[in-house]
Short mmCIF file of C-alpha atoms and ligand atoms in Angstrom, two decimals:
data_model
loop_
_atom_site.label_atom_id
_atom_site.label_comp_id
_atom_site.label_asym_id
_atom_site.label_seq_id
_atom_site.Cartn_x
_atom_site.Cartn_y
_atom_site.Cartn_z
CA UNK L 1 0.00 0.00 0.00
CA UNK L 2 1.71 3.28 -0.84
CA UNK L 3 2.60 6.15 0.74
CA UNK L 4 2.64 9.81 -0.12
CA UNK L 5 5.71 11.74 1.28
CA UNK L 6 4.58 15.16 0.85
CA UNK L 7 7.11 18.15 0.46
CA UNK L 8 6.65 21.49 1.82
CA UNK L 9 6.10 24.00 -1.00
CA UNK L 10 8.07 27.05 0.53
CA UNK L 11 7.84 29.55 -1.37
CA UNK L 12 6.73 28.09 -4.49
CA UNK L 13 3.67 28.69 -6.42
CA UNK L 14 1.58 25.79 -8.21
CA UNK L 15 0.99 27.43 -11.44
CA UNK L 16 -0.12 25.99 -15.09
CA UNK L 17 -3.60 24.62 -16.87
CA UNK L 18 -4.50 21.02 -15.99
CA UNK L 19 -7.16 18.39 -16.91
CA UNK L 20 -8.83 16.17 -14.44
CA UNK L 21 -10.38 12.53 -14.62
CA UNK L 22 -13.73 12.95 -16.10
CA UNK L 23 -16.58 12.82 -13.75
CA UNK L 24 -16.53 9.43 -12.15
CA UNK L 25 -20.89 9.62 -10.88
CA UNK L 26 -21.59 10.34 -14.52
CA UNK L 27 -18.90 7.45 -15.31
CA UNK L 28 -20.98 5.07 -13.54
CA UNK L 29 -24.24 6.32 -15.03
CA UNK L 30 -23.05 5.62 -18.56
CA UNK L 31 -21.85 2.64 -18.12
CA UNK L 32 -24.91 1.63 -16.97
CA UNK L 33 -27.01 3.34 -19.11
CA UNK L 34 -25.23 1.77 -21.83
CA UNK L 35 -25.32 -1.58 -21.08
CA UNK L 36 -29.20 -1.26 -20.48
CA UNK L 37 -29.95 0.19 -24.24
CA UNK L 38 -30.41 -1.47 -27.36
CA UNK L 39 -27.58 -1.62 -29.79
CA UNK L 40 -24.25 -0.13 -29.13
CA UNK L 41 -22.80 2.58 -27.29
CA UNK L 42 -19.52 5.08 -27.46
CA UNK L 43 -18.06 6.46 -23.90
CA UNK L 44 -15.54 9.16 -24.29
CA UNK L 45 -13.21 10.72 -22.06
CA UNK L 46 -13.62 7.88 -19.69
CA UNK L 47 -10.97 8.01 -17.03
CA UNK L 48 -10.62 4.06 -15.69
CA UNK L 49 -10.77 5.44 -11.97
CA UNK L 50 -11.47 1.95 -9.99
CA UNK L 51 -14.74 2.73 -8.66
CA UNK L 52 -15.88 3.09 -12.55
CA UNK L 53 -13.99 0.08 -13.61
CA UNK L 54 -15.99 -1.39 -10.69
CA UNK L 55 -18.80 -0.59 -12.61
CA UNK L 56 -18.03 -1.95 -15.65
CA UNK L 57 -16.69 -5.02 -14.92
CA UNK L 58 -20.27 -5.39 -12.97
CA UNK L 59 -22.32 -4.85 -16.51
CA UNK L 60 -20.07 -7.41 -18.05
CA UNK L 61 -20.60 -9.90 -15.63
CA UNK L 62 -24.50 -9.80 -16.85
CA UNK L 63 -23.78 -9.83 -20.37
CA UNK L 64 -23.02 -6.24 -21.82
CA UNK L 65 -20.05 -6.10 -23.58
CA UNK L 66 -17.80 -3.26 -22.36
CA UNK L 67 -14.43 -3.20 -24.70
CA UNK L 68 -11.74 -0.50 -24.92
CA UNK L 69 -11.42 1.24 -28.06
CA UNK L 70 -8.33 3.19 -27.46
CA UNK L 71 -7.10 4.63 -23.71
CA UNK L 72 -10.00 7.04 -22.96
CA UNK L 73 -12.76 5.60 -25.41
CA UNK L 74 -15.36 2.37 -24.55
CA UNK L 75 -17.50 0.49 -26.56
CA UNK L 76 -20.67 -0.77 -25.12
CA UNK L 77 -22.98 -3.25 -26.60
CA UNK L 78 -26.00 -3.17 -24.26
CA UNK L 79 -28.79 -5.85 -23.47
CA UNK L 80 -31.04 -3.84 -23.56
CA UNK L 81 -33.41 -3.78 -20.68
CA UNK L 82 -34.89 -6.81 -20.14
CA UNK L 83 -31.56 -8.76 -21.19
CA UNK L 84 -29.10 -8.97 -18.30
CA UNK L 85 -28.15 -12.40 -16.94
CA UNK L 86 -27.21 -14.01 -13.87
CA UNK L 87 -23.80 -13.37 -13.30
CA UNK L 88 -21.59 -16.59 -12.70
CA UNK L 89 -20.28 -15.12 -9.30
CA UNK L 90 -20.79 -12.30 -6.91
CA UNK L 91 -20.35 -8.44 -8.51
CA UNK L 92 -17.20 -6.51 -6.54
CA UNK L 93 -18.15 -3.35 -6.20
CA UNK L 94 -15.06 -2.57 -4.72
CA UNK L 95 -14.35 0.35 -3.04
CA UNK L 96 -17.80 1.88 -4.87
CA UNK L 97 -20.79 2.80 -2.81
CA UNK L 98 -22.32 4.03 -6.33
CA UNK L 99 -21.91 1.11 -8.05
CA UNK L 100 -23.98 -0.89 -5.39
CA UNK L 101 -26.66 1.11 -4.20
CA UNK L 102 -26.94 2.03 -8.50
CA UNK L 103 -27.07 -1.80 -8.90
CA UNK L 104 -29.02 -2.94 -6.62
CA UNK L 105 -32.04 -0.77 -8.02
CA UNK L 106 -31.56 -2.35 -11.36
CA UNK L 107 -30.96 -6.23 -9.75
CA UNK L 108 -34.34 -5.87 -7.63
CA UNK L 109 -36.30 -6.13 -10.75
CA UNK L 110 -34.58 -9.06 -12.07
CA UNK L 111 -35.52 -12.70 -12.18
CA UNK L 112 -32.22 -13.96 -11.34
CA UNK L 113 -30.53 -13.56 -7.98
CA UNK L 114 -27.20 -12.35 -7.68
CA UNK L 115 -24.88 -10.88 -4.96
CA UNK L 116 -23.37 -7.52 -4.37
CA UNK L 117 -19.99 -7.65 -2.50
CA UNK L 118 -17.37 -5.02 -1.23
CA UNK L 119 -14.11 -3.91 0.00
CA UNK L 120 -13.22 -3.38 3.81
CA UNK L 121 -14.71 0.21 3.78
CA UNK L 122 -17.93 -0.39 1.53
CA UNK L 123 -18.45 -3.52 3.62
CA UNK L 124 -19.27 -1.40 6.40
CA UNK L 125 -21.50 1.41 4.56
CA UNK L 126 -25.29 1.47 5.21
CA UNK L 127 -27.50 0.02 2.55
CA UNK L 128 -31.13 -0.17 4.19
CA UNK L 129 -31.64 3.29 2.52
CA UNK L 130 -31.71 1.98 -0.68
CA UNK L 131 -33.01 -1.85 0.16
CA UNK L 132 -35.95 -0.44 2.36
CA UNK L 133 -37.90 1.88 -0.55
CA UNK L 134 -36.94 -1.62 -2.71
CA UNK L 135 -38.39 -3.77 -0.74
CA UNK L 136 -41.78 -1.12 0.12
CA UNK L 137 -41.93 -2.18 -3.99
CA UNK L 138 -41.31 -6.09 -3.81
CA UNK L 139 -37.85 -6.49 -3.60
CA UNK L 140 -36.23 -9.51 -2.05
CA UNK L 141 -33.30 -8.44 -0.46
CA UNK L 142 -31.26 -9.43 2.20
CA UNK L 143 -27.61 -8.29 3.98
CA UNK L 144 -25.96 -8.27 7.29
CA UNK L 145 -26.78 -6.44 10.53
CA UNK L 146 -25.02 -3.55 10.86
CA UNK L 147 -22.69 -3.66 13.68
CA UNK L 148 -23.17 -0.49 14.57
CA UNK L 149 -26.68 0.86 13.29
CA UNK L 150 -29.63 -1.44 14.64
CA UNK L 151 -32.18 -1.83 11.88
CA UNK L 152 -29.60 -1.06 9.49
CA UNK L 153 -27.61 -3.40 6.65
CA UNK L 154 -24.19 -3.85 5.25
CA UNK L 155 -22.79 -5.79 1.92
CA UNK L 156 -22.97 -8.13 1.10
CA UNK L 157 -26.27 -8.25 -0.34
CA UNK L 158 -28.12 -10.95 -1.58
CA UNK L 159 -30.91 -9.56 -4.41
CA UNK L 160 -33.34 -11.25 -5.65
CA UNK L 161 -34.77 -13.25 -7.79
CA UNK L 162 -38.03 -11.48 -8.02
CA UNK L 163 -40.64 -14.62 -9.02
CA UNK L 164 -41.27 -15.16 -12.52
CA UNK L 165 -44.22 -13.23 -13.69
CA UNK L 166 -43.97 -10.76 -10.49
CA UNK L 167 -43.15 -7.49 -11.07
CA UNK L 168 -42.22 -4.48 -8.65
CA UNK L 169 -45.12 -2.31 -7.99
CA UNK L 170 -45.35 1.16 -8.13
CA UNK L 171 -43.97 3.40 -5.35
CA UNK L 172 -44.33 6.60 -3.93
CA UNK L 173 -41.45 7.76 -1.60
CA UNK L 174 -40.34 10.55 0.66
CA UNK L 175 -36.33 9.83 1.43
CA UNK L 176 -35.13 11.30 4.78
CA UNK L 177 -31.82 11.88 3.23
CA UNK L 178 -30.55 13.96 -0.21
CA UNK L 179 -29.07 10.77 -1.82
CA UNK L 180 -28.36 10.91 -5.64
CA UNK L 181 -27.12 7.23 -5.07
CA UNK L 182 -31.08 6.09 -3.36
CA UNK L 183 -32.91 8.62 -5.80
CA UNK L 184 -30.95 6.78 -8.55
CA UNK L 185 -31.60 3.20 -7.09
CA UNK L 186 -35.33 3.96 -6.79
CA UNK L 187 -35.67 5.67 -10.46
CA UNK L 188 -33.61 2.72 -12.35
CA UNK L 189 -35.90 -0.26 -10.50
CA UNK L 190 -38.90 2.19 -11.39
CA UNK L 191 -37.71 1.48 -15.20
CA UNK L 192 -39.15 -2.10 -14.75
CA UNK L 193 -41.51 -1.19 -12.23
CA UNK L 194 -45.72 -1.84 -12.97
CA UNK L 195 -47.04 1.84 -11.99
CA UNK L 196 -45.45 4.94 -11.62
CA UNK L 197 -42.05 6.16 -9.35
CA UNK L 198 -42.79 9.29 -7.19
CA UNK L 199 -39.19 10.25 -5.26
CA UNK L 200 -38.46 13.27 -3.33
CA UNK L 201 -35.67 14.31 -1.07
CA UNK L 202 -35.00 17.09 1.21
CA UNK L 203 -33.15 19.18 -0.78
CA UNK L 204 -31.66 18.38 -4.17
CA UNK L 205 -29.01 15.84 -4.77
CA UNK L 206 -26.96 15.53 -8.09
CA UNK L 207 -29.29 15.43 -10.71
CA UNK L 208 -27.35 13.21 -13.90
CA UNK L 209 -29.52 9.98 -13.42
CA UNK L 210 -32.18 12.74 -14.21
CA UNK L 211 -30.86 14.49 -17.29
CA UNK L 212 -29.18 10.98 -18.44
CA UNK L 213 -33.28 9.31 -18.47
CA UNK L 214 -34.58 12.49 -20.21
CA UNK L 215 -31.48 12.37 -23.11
CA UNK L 216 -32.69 8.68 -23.44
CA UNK L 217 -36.25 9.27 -23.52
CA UNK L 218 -37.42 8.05 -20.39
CA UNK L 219 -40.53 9.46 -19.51
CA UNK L 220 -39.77 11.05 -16.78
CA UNK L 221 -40.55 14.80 -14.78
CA UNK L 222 -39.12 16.96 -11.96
CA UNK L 223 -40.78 19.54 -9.61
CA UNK L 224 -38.23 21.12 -6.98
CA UNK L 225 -36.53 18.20 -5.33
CA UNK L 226 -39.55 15.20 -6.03
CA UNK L 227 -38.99 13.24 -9.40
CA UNK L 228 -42.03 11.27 -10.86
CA UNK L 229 -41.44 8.10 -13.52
CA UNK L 230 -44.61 6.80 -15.49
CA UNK L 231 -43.90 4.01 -17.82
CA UNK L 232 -47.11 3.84 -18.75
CA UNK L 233 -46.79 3.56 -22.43
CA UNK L 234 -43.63 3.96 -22.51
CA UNK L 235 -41.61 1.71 -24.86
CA UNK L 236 -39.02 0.49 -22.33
CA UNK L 237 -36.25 0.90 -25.28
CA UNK L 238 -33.43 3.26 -24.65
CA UNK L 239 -31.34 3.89 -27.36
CA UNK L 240 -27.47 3.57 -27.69
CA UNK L 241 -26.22 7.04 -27.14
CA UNK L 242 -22.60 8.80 -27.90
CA UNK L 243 -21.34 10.79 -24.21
CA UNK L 244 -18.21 12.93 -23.98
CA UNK L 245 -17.97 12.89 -20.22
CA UNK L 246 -16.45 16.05 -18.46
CA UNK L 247 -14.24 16.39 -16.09
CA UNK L 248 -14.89 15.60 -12.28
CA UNK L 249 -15.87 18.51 -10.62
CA UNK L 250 -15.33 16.76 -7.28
CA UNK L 251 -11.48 16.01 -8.98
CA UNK L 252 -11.00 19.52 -9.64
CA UNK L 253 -11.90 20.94 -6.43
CA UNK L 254 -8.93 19.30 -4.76
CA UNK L 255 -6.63 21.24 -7.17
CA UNK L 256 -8.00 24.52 -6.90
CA UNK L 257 -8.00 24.72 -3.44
CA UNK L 258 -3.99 23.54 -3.32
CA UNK L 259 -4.04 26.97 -5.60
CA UNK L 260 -6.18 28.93 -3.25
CA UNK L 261 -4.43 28.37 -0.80
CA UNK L 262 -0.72 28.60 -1.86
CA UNK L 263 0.53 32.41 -2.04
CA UNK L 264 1.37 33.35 -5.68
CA UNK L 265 -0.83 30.72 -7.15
CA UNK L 266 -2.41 30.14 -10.24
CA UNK L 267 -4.20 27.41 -12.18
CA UNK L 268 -6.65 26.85 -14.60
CA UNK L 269 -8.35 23.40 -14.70
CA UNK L 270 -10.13 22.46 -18.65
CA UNK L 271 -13.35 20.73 -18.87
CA UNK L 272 -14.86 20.95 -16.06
CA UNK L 273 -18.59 19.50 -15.59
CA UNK L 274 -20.24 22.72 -13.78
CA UNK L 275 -23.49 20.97 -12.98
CA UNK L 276 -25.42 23.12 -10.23
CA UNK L 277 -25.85 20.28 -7.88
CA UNK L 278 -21.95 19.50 -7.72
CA UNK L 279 -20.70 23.00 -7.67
CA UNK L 280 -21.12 24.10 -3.88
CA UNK L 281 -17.85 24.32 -3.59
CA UNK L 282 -17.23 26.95 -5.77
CA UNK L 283 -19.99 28.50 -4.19
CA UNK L 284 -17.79 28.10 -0.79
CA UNK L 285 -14.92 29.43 -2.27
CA UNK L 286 -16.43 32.50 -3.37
CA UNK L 287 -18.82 33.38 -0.49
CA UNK L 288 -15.38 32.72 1.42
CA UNK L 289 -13.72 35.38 -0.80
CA UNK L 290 -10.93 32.50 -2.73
CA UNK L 291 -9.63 33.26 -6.12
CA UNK L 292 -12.21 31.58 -8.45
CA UNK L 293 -13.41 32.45 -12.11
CA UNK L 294 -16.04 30.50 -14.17
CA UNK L 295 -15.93 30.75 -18.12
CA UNK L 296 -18.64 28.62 -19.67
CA UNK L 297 -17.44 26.29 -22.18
CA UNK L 298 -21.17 25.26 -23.72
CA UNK L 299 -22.63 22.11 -22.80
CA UNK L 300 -21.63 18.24 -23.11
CA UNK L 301 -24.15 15.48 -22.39
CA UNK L 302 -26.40 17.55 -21.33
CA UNK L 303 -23.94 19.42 -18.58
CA UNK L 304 -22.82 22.32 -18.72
CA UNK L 305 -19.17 22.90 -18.72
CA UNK L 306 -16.44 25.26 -17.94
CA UNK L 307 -13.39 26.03 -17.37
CA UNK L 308 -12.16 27.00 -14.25
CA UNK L 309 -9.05 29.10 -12.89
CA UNK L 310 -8.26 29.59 -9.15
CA UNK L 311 -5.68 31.76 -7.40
CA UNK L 312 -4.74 32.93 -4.08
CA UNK L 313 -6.09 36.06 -2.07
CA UNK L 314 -7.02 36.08 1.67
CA UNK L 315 -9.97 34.34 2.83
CA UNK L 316 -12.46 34.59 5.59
CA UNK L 317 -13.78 31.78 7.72
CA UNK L 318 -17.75 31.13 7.04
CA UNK L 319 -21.12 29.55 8.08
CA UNK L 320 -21.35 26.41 5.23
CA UNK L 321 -24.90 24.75 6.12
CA UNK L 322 -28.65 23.74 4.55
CA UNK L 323 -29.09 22.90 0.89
CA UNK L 324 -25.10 24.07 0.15
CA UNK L 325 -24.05 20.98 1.49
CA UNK L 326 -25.53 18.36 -0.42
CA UNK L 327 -23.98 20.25 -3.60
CA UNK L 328 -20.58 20.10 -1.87
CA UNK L 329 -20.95 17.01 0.09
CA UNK L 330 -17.82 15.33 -1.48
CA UNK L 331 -16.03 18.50 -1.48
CA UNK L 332 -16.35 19.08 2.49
CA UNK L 333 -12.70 17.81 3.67
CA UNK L 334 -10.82 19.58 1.00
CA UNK L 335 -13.54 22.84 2.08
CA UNK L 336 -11.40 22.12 5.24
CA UNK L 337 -7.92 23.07 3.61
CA UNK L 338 -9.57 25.68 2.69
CA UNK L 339 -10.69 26.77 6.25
CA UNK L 340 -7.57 25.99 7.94
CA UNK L 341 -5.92 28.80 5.32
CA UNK L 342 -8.80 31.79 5.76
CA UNK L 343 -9.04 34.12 8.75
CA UNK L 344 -11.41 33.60 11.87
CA UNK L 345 -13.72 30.50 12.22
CA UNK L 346 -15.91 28.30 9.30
CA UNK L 347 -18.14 26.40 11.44
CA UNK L 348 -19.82 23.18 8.70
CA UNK L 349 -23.44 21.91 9.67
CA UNK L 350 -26.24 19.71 7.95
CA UNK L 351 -23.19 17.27 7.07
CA UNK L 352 -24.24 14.08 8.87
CA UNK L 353 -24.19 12.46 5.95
CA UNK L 354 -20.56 12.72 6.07
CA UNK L 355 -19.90 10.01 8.57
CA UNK L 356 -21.39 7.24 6.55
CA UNK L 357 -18.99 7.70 3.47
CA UNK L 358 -15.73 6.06 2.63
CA UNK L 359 -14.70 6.76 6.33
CA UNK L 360 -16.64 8.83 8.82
CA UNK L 361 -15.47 11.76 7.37
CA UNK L 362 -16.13 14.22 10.08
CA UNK L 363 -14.19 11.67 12.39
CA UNK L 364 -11.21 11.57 9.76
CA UNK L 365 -10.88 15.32 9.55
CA UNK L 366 -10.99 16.45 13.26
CA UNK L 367 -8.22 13.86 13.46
CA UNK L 368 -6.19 15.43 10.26
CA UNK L 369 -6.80 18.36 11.42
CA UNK L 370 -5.74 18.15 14.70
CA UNK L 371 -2.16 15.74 13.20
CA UNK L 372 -1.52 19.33 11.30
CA UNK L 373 -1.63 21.33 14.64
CA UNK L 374 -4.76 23.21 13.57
CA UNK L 375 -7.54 23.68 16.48
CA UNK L 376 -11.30 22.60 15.28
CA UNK L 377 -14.08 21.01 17.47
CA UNK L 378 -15.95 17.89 16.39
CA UNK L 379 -19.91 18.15 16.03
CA UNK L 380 -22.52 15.88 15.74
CA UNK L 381 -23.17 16.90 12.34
CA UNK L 382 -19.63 18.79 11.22
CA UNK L 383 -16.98 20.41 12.67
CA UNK L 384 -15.91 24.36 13.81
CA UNK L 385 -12.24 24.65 12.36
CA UNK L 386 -9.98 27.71 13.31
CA UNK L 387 -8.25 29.28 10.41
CA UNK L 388 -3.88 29.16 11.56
CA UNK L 389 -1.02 30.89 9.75
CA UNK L 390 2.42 29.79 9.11
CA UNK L 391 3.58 26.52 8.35
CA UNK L 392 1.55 23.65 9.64
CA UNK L 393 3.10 21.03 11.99
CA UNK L 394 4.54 17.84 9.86
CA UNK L 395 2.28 15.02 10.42
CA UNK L 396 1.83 11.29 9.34
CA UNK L 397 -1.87 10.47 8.31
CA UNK L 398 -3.33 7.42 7.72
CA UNK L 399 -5.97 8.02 5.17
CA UNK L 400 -8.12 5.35 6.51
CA UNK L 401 -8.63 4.04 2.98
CA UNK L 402 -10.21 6.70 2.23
CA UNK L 403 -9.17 8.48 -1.27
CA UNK L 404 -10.62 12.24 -0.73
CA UNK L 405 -9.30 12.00 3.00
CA UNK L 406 -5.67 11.40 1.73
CA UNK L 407 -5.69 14.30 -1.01
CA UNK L 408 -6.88 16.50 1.25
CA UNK L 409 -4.37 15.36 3.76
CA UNK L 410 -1.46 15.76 0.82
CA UNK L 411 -2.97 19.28 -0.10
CA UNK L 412 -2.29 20.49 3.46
CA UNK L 413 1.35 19.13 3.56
CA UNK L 414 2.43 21.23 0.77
CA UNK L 415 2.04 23.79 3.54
CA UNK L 416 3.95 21.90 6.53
CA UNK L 417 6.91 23.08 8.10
CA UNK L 418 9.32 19.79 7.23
CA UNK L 419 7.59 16.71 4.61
CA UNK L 420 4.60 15.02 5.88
CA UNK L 421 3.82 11.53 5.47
CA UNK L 422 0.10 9.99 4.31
CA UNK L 423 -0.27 6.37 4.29
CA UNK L 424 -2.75 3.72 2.48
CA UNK L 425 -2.89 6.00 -0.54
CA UNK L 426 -3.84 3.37 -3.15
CA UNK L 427 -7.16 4.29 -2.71
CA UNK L 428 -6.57 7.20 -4.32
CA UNK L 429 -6.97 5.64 -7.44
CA UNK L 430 -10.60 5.25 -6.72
CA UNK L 431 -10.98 8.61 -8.10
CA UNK L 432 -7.84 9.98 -9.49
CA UNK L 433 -5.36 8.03 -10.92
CA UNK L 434 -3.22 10.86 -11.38
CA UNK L 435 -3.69 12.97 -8.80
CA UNK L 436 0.11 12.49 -7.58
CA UNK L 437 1.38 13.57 -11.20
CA UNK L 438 -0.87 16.42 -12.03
CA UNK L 439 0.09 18.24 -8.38
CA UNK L 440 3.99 17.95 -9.55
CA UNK L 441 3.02 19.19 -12.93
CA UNK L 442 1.87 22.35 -11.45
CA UNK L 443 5.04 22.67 -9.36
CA UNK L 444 5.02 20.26 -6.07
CA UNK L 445 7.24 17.64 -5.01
CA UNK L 446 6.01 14.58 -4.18
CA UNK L 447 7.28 11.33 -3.49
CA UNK L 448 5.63 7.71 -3.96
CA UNK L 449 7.24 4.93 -1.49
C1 LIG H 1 -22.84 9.90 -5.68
C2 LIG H 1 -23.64 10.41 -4.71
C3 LIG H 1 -23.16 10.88 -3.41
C4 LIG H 1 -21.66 11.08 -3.42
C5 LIG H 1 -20.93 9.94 -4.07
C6 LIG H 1 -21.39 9.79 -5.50
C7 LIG H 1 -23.44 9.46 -6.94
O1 LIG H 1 -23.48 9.92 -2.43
O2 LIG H 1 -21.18 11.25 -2.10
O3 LIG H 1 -19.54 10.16 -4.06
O4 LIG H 1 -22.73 9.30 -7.94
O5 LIG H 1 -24.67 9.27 -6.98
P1 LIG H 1 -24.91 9.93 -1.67
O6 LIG H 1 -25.94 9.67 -2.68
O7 LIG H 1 -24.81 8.83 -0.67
O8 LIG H 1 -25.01 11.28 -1.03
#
């Protein structure tokens, strides 16, 4: 398992233009997508992140063919709906929450049964919040107590098989969390369901499974944060589609902020998917008075794009709460670096949902944090942080597996007083592969052991 040995920065700037992986939630949704439409498919600018890859591999186990065309292109031949098959052995989901909550929406309405397995960290994630709303519609679907959570479940799951000539009813749904992973579980089993899919959340989640059914014709409508599917009529044929995926906003953030923060800073990342329900943290950036410009680049797939260049100017600690954090709700620990650089106190609240991902990230952070000698206060649903100059104290992190924890954790050692030291970093491949090279392209030294 490697480890990052991260160099102070000094005095140097990160400057230049950079491209990230493209967006790996959109990555899953194409994959899928594809491999559910008749006839064939093209993916482009796909990044092979291993949550993705997760995803694939999953879609070939049931009988889509997913090939490589060159490095950044895939071919998909789909089944079209109705033609997955059993898969010979259990699906890995790896590492990827997405790919099994996503899946198990589409395995509920099969007739075969199949079984969803994970690594350490997705092994201990909570599932009920998709498998309950599935089962309210018929599901079978079974998992393991949660150690922790009574009532809840963890992987692996067993799904299915829904009895021949039963099909999942229709289902009408209030979540108590914004989840674009149980909104997109729910809407992909309402493809096969008999009656309509009525989903709403508290406030809105990222919204591609949305536009992704409306490019393909699914006949589908949104009011404010509830989502309604009627089939009725509908053909149940989705056509094989062309998608140029854009970059991961969620990649880019962790770049911009190393330039926010770093005095003398400059760097423009290409591509960018600007969707409104992944952008909060420009949103914090800005309201926190960062460097940050937007230049729309037009649209692609139906999301808007942009290119996006960050510098560094003082910053102000703020309030980051409500509906914001949902649209930032990967961003939050590298919103942290940010923190720890800008004046006064930025208290986060409304992030609960934060201790049930990779790692409890709220946990993970205090204890960063705190490793990088910067005072902040744990709460039950986010954290105060206290904004410190001058170099930070040289710590060694264990990322706790978890990818955004250990960027984050790199970010603020380019501002340590002597190299800092982050260990169990493969995971950062989950999301970006190159993470590691594109920091020393813009000017940091980092070492892989
Ligand atoms: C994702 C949704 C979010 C996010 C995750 C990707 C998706 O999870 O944290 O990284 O692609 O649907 P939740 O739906 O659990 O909030």
């Amino acid at each position: 398992m490697s480890t990052l040995v991260v160099h102070p920065l000094g005095k140097t700037p990160l400057v230049g233009s950079v491209p990230v992986p493209s967006d790996k939630s959109i990555g899953h949704r194409a994959l899928l997508f594809a491999s559910l439409c008749e006839g064939e498919s093209e993916i482009r600018s796909f990044s092979h992140g291993e949550d993705n890859v997760s995803t694939a591999n999953a879609m070939r186990a049931m009988g889509a063919v997913v090939e490589d065309v060159d490095k950044t292109t895939l071919k998909v031949k789909g089944t079209g709906l109705f033609g997955l098959r059993a898969p010979k052995d259990a699906l890995d989901c790896g590492n990827s929450g997405t790919t099994m909550r996503l899946l198990t929406g589409v395995l509920a309405a099969q007739t075969f049964a199949s079984k969803l397995v994970g690594d350490a960290s997705l092994s201990r994630r909570p599932m009920m919040r998709v498998v309950a709303p599935l089962r309210a519609r018929g599901a079978i679907i079974e998992g393991t107590p949660h150690p922790k959570k009574e009532g809840d479940l963890t992987p692996p799951l067993l799904v299915g098989p829904l009895p021949s000539g039963k099909e999942l009813s229709e289902l009408e749904y209030e979540s108590p969390v914004a989840s674009a992973q149980v909104k997109s579980a729910i809407l992909l089993s309402g493809l096969y369901a008999h009656g309509t899919t009525w989903f709403k959340e508290p406030t809105l989640s990222r919204d591609h499974t949305e536009r992704m059914m409306h490019a393909l014709g699914v006949p589908l409508r949104t009011v404010g944060t509830a989502v309604e599917l009627d089939p009725a009529g509908w053909s149940g044929k989705m056509p094989g589609f062309a998608i140029d995926i854009p970059g991961d906003a969620s990649a880019a953030a962790f770049i911009l902020v190393a330039a926010q923060i770093t005095e003398g800073s400059r760097v423009t990342v290409r591509g960018v998917g600007t969707n409104p329900t992944r952008t909060g943290i420009l949103e914090i950036a800005r309201h926190m008075g960062a460097g940050i410009e937007v230049v729309p680049q037009g649209d692609q797939a139906g999301e808007p794009v942009a290119e996006i260049t960050a510098w560094h100017q003082p910053a102000r600690g703020v309030l980051i709460g409500g509906e914001l954090v949902p649209r930032a709700i990967d961003e939050i620990p590298i919103a942290c670096a940010l923190a720890v650089r800008a004046a006064g106190e930025t208290t986060i609240r409304d992030a609960e949902e934060l201790r049930v991902k990779e790692s409890d990230r709220v946990a993970t952070m205090v204890h960063v944090l705190r490793a990088f000698g910067v005072a902040c206060e744990e709460l039950p649903d986010g954290l105060v942080i206290q904004g410190r100059e001058g170099p930070l104290t040289p710590a060694t992190i264990e990322s706790r597996g978890d990818h955004r924890i250990a960027m984050t954790a790199a970010v603020l050692g380019l501002h340590g007083s002597a190299p800092t030291r982050i260990t169990d970093c493969d995971c950062i491949a989950t999301s970006f592969p190159r993470f590691v090279g594109t920091l020393r392209a813009l000017g940091a030294r980092i070492d892989v052991e």
